[in-house]
XYZ file of C-alpha atoms in Angstrom:
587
model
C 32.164 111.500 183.575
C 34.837 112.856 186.158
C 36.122 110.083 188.398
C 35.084 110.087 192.038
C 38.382 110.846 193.324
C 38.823 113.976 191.042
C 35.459 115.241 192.369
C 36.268 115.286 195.997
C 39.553 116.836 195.129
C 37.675 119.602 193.130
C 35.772 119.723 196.700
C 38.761 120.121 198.792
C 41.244 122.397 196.223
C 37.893 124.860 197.005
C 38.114 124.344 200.510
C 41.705 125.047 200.585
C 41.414 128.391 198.266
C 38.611 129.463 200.232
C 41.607 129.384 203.578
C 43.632 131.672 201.121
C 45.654 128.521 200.740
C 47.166 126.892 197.358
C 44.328 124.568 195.893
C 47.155 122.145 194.845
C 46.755 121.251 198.298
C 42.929 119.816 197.977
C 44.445 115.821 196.151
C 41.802 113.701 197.413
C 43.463 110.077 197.513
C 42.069 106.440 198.181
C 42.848 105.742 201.747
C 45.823 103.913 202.611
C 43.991 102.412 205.271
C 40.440 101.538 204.408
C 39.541 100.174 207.612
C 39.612 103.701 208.803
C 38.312 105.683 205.742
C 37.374 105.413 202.065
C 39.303 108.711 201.038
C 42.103 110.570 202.417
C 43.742 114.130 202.083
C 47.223 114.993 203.346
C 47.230 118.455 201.875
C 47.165 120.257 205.758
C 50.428 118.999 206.139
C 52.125 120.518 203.185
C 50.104 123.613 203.710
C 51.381 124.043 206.747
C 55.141 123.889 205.858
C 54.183 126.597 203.444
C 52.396 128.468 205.332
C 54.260 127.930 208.863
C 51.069 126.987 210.794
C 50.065 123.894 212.822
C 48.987 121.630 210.045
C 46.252 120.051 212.273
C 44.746 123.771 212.492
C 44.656 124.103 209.148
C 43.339 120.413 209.230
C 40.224 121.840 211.472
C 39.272 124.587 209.204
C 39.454 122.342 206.257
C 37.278 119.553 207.933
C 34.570 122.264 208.921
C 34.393 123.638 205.403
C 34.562 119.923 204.005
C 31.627 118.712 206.787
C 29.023 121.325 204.959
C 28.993 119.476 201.864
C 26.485 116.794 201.236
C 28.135 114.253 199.549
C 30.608 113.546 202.833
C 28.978 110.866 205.467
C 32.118 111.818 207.520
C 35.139 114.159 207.956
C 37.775 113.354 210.830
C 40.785 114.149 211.652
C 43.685 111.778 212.123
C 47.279 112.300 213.854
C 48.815 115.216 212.995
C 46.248 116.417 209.831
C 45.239 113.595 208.130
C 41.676 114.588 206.550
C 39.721 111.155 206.531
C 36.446 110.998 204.495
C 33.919 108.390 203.383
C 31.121 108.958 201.037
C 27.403 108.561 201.531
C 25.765 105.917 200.204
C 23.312 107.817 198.225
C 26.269 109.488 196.634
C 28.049 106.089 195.783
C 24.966 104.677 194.017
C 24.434 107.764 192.002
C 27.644 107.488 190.578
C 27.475 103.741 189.981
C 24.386 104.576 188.004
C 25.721 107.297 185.937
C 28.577 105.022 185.319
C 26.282 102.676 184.089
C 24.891 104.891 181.605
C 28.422 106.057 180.636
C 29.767 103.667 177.308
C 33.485 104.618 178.139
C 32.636 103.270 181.970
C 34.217 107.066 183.193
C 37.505 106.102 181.398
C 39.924 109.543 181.572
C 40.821 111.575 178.844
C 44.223 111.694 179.213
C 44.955 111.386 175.318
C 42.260 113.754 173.751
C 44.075 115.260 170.586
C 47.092 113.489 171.049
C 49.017 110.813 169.355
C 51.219 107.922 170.327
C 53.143 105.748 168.319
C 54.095 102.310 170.438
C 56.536 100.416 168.858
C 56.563 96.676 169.795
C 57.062 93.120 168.648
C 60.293 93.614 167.171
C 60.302 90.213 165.860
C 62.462 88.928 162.823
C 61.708 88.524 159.044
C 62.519 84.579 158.143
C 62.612 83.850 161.901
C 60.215 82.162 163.763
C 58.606 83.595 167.574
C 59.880 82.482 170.204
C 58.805 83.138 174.037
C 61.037 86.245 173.651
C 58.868 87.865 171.809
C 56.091 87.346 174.466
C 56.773 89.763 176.764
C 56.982 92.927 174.414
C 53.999 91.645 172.403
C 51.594 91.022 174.980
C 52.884 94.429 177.389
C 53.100 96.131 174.122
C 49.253 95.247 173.180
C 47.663 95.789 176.325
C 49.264 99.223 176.392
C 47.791 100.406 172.854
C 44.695 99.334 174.156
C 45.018 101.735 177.322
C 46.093 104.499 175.054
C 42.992 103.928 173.372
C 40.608 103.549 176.067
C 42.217 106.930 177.479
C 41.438 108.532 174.306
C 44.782 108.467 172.256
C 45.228 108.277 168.796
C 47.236 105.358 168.878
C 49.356 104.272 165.505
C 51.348 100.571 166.836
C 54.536 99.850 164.593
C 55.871 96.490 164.741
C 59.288 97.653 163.601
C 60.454 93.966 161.749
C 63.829 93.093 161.890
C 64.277 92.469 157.851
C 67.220 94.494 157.302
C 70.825 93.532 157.403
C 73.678 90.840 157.338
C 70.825 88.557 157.873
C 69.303 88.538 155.060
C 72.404 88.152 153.053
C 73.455 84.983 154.850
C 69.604 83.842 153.716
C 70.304 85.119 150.208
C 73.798 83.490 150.189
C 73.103 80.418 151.427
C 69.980 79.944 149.227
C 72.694 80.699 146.148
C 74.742 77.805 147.509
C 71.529 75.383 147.463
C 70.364 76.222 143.782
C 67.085 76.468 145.345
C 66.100 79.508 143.235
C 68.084 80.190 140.146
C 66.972 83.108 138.401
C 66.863 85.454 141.233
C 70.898 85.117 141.043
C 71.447 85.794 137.058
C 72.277 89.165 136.513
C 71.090 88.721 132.511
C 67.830 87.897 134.007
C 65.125 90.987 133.187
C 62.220 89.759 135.174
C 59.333 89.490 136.127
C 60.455 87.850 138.874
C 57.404 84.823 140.187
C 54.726 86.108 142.180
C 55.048 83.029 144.010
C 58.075 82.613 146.742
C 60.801 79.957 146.374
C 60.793 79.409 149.980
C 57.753 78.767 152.868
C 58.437 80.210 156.108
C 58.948 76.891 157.081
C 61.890 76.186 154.989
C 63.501 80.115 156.362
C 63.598 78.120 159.773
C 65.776 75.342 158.495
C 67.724 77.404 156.232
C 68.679 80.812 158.454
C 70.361 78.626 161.177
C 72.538 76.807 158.746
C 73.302 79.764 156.859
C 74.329 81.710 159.985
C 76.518 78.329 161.134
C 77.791 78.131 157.643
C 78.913 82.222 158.012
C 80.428 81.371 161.766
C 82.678 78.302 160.535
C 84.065 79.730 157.137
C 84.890 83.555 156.829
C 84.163 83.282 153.069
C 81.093 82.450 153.161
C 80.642 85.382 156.037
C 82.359 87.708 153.191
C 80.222 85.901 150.477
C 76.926 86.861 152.838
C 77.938 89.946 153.234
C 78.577 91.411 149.665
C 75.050 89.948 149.511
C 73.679 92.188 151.951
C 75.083 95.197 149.949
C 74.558 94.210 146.653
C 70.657 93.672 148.259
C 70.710 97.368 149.949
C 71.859 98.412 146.576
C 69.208 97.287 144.774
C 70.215 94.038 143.086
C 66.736 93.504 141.383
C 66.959 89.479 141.877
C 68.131 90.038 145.450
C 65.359 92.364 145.872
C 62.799 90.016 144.585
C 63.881 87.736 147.148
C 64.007 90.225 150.252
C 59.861 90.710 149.361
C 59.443 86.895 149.511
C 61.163 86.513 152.770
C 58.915 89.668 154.013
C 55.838 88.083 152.018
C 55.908 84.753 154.154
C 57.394 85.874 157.300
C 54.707 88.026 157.520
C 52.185 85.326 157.254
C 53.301 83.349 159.752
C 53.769 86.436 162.686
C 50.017 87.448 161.744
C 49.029 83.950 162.787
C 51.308 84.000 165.787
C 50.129 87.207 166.734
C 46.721 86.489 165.399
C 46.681 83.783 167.826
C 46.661 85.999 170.556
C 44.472 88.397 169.679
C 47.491 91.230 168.604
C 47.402 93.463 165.826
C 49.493 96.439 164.676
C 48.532 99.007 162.722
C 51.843 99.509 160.955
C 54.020 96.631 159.298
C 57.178 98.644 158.752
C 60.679 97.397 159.260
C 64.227 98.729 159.324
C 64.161 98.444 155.396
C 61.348 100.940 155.039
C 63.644 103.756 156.262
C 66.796 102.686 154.161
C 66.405 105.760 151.300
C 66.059 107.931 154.416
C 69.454 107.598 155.387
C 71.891 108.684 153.295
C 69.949 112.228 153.201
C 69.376 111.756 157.188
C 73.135 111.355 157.785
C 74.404 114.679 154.587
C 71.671 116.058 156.608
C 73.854 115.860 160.236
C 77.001 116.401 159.215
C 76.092 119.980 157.054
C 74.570 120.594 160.574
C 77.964 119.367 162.298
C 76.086 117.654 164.483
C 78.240 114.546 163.718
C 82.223 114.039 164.216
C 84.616 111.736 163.191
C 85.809 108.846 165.459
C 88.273 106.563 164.598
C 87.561 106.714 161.463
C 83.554 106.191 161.775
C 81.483 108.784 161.940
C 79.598 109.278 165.268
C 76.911 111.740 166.891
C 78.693 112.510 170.823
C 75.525 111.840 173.029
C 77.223 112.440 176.816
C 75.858 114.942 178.656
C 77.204 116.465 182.055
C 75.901 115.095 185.084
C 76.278 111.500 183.741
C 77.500 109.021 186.414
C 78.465 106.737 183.541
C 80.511 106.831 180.388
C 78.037 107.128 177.785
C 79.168 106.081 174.732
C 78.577 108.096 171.317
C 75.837 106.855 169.120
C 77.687 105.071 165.693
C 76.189 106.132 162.598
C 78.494 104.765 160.195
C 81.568 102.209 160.841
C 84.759 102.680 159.506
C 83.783 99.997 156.505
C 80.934 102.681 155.815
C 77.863 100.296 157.006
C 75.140 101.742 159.200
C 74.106 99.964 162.398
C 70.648 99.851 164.197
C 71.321 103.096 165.625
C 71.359 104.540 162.418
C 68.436 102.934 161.303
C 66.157 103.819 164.642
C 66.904 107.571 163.700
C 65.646 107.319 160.263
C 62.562 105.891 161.792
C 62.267 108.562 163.672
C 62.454 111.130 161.055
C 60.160 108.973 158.989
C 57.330 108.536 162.505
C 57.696 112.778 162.764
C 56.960 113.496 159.057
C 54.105 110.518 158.752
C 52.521 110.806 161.808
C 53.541 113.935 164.011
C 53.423 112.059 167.263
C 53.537 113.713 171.145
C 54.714 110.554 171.957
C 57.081 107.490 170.529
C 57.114 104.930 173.498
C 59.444 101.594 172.792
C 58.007 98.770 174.361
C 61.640 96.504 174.219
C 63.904 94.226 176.671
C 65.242 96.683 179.382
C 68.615 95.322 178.444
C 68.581 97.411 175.393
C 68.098 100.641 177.768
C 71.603 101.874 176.965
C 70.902 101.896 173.482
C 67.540 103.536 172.880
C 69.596 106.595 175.705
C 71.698 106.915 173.012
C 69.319 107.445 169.864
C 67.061 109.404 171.804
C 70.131 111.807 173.009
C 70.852 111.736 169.223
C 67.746 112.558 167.946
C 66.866 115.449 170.517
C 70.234 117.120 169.963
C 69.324 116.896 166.459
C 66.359 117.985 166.228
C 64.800 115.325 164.361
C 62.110 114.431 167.134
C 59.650 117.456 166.778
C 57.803 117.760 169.230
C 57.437 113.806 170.164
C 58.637 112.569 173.804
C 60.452 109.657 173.214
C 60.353 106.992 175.955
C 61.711 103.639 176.418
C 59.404 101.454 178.399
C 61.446 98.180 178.933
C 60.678 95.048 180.835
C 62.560 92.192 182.540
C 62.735 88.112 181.599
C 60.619 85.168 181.710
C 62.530 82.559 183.350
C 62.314 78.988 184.168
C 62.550 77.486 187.691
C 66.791 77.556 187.367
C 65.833 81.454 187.336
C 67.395 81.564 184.314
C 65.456 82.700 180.479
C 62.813 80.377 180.040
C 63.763 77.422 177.628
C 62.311 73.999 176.655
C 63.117 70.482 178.553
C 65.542 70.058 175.808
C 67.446 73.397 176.537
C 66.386 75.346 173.185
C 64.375 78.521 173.004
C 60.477 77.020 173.051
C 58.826 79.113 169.936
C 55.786 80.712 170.704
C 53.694 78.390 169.028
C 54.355 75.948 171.041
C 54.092 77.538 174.238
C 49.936 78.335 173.248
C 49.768 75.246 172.304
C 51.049 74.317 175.684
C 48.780 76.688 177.622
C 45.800 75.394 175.834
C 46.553 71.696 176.776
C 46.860 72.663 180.149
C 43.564 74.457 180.123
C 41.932 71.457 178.583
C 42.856 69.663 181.465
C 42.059 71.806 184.210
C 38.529 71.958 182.332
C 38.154 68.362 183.169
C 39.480 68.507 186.800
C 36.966 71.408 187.515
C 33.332 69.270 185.383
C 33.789 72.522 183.393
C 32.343 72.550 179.362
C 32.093 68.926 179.902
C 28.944 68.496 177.502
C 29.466 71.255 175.163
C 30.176 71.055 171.609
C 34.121 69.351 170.587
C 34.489 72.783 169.280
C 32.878 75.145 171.402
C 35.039 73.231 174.249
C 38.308 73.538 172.502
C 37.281 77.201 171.871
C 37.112 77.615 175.587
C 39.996 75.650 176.341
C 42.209 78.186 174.063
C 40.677 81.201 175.517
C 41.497 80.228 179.022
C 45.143 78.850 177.832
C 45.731 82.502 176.466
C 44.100 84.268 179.524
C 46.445 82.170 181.812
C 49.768 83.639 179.827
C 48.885 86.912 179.631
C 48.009 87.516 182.770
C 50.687 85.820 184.669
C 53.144 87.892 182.508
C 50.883 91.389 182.982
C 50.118 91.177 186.792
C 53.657 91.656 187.384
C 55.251 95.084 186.702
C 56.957 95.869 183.375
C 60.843 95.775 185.245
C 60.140 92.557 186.978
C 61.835 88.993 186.232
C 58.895 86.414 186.654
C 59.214 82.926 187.517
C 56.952 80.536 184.587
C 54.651 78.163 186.741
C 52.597 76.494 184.274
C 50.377 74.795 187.001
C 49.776 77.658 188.888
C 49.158 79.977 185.766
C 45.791 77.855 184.972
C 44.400 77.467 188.319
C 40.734 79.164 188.589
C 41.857 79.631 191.973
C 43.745 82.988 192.905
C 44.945 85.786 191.052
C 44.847 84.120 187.800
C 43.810 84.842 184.175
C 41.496 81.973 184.571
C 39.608 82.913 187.760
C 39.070 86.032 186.261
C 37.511 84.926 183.484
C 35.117 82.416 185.445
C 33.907 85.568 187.423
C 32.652 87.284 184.501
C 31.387 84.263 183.032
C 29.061 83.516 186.678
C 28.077 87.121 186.292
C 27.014 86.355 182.344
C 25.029 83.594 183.755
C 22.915 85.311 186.274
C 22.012 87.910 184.262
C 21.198 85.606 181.411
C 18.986 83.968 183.692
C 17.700 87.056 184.744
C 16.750 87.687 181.298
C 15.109 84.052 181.029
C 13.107 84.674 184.278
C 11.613 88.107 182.807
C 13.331 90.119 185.955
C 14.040 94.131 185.021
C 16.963 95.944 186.351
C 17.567 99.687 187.466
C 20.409 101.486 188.746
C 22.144 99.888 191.781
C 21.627 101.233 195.160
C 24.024 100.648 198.268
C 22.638 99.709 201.756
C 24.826 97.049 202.460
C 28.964 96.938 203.299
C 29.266 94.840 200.386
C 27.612 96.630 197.942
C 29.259 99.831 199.154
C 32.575 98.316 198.721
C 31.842 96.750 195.101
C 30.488 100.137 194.395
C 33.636 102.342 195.571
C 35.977 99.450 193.678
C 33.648 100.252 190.212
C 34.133 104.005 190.626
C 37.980 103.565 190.970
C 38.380 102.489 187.605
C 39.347 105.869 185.737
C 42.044 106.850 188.277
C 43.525 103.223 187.892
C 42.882 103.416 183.651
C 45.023 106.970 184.104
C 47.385 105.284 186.788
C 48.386 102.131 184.325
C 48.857 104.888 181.217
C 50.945 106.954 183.720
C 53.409 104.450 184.535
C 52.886 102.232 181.478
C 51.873 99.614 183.753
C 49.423 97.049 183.295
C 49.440 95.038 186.159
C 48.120 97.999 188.305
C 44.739 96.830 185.938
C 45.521 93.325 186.952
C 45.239 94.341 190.210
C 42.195 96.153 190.262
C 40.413 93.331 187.936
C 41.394 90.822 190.937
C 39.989 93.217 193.563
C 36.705 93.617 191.442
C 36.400 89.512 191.066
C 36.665 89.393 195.136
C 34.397 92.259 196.170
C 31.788 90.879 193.722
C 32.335 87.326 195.114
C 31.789 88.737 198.232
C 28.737 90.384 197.121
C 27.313 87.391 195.967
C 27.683 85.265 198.786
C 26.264 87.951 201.078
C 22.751 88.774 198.955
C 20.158 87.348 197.568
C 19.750 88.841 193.954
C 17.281 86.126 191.355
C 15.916 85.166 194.641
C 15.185 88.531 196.420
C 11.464 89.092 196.942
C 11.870 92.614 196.926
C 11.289 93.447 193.567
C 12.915 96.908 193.295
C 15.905 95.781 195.207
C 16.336 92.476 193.241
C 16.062 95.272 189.693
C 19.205 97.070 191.910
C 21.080 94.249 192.594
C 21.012 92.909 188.447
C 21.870 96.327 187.806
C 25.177 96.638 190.167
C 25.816 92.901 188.578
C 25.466 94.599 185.218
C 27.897 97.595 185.704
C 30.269 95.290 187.704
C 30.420 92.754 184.559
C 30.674 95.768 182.184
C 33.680 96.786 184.064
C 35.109 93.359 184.232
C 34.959 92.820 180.491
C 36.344 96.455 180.142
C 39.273 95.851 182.551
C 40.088 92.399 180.627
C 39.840 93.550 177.023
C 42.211 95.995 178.178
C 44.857 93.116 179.033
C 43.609 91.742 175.831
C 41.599 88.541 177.901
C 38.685 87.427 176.144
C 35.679 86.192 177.569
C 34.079 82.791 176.890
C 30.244 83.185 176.401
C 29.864 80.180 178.988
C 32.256 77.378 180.760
């Protein structure tokens, strides 16, 4: 199903040709003013620059060709050559129909036959989540979904941190407790147990005091990090123990994650690319792509025309160990020859911006990219009132647990203020009360863009009020319970028709929806979907309040009306799946 907009461009590109004028021209846009017109097209002023004419004569002949087709209820002119154009309502409620009938709700096709790899989550083997991690999870999620919807084959990596010094202070400091014996005597043969030494809950204690213990004393920062070789070298115990860590850490970020409805498609970490290395890096240097620096061995990345010093990327120190840079690469050789990707798009902190410049400059003056674009879509802080990174009353960093758990309380309460799911079942209500809690954090971290700092208002987050995860999902839920009604009251629908200025404006907000599905993909930005969603909610509202629809005597109009509540709470659920917002059946 082509989107509205693209139609009446394909109408105006014609009418441009047809002037012996560049169709590129013919963009038919949403009006920036729609108290003066639904559409707009600015083309007759860059045609006339090109052409060196009046642009509001070339406006004129435009209009005149653009006046003989049906589907315009009016063509004017504006200042200098603005074409303005509405839509008749026959045409409007044609297309809401066929979007009806269409299962991908006229989503675009932006991704047919290609694939993106989004890399996100980047949390921490033996760490626990914190509200960090929120950000690139949740921004991360909602844009696989997009890809998706858009027709991508989409292949999400959450790209652990399990590689490193890290896990020889872990290994070390374990050694030091006598928690696990045999994974430290080298006579020992193995098997190793299938069953791990350590919960995830006993990593949290034990990874802060081993990285305290490696801060105070250098030997044990020496002793942790002979560890960390001996493990990259394949010390069977040590390796034994690396799995457990993975094992359990896992666990516990697929119920974090879990929790909020994420999932990846790809568990791989920086460890799953260590035998690519060594051959990565013989690889560059018989290419002489590298150089010696200093004596570390580095890949020059500046290019002219920088307005900043840009560093070269590090591939191995001058004590011969390999940093993340290194390790990005190889997972960039390894993403090319596994999955063959148009596109690799890191969802991480904008802070690291500097760094993914560099490994992408690297790895396209290598060669080791293919064909893949590689794109770093980065995104700014959550922060608490003191505008500072959001931390708990206490100071520390709240883990992400906690801050659900804090969400959901909140939307238990604000159940209660509002008499909402106040006779349902203990669990059906708590059920609720977590889907709203979740709805509330993601969408007070999506509606803003990617780049922005946000301030974390807790009361405000939850309101059903507003332009809220919340309100949005009390709007579908009214619209689930008229048409459940409907159902119980034996009333058929049919395809909407628009007579009314609230039906034509729900109707022209509906048919938007594929140029804002391509617009978020486009700028990898979700809260343009927030946006619309919020629009949607209102126009429907407004809808509502304006018409009768159970009540309607007219029997084919009432069938119209159910239907245009139909499509509009198909779209709704669309939009909000897409921000990963789930619906509760009632409230």
């Amino acid at each position: 199903m082509t989107s509205l907009a693209a139609e009446l461009s394909a109408i105006a590109k014609a009418a441009f040709a047809d002037e012996g004028l560049s169709e590129s021209f013919g963009h038919v846009q949403e009006s920036d003013r729609p108290d003066m017109a639904q559409f707009q097209c600015n083309g007759a002023m860059q045609a006339a620059r090109a052409a060196k004419m009046n642009p509001r004569a070339i406006a004129e002949k435009i209009a005149a060709r653009l006046k003989a087709d049906p589907i315009f209820s009016k063509v004017e002119i504006a200042g200098p050559g603005f074409i303005n154009l509405d839509v008749t309502d026959a045409a409007l409620a044609e297309r809401a129909g066929a979007m009806a009938k269409d299962t991908r709700l006229g989503a675009p096709r932006t991704g047919e036959g290609k694939t993106a790899i989004i890399d996100f989550g980047g949390a921490n083997v033996a760490k626990p989540m914190h509200v960090g991690h929120l950000r690139s999870s949740v921004i991360g999620d909602s844009l696989q979904r997009i890809f998706r919807a858009n027709g991508w084959h989409v292949v999400s990596d959450v790209h652990l941190g399990d590689w490193g010094l890290q896990m020889g202070q872990l290994i070390s400091e374990i050694g030091h407790r006598g928690i696990a014996p045999i994974y430290f005597d080298s006579d020992f043969k193995g098997p190793y147990p299938e069953q791990s030494p350590v919960t995830m809950e006993d990593l949290e204690e034990i990874y802060p005091a081993a990285s305290a213990a490696c801060k105070a004393d250098p030997a044990r920062l020496e002793e942790a990090r002979k560890a960390t070789a001996d493990l990259q070298a394949g010390r069977p115990g040590y390796r034994a123990l690396w799995e457990h860590f993975f094992a359990v850490s896992r666990f516990g970020l697929e119920r974090e994650w879990g929790s909020l409805g994420i999932h990846f498609d790809l568990w791989k970490g920086e460890a799953s690319v260590e035998p690519l290395i060594a051959p990565m890096i013989e690889d560059l240097k018989a290419r002489h792509v590298t150089e010696e620096s200093e004596g570390a061995l580095v890949i020059p990345v500046a290019e002219e025309g920088d307005k900043k010093e840009m560093p070269p990327l590090i591939l191995v120190k001058s004590d011969g160990a390999v940093l993340y840079g290194t390790t990005d690469l190889a997972t960039i050789v390894d993403r090319v020859k596994e999955q063959n990707p148009d596109l690799v798009l890191y969802v991480v902190d904008q802070r690291q911006h500097l760094h993914f410049e560099q490994v992408f400059r690297a790895a396209r003056k290598a060669h080791i990219n293919g064909h893949a674009v590689l794109e770093h879509s980065g995104f700014g802080t959550m922060n608490g009132t003191d505008g500072q990174p959001f931390k708990t009353r206490a100071g520390g960093v709240m883990k992400l647990y906690d801050l659900i758990a804090t969400m959901t309380d909140e939307a238990d309460k604000r159940l209660v203020e509002k008499g909402l799911a106040k006779d349902y079942p203990a669990d059906e209500r708590a059920d609720i009360a977590k889907k709203v809690g979740i709805a509330a954090l993601k969408f007070a971290d999506l509606s803003n863009f990617r780049l922005t700092d946000y301030i974390f208002d807790l009361d405000r987050f939850v309101r059903f009020e507003g332009k809220t995860g919340p309100y949005l999902q009390y709007a579908a839920v009214r619209i689930q319970s008229i048409l459940r009604k409907a159902k119980e009251e034996g009333h058929a629908s049919s395809a909407p028709v628009v007579r009314s200025p609230e039906e034509r404006s729900l109707a022209l907000q509906l048919l938007a929806l594929p140029v804002k599905m391509q617009a978020a993909e486009d700028n990898r930005a979700p809260n343009i979907l927030c946006e619309y969603a919020f629009e949607l909610a209102q126009k429907f509202s407004r809808f509502y309040s304006e018409h009768h629809i159970l009540s309607e005597a007219d029997a084919e109009l009432r069938a119209a009306r159910i239907g245009l509540c139909e499509v509009t709470l198909a779209t709704l659920a669309k939009v909000l799946d897409l921000l990963g917002i789930e619906i509760p059946a009632r409230m």
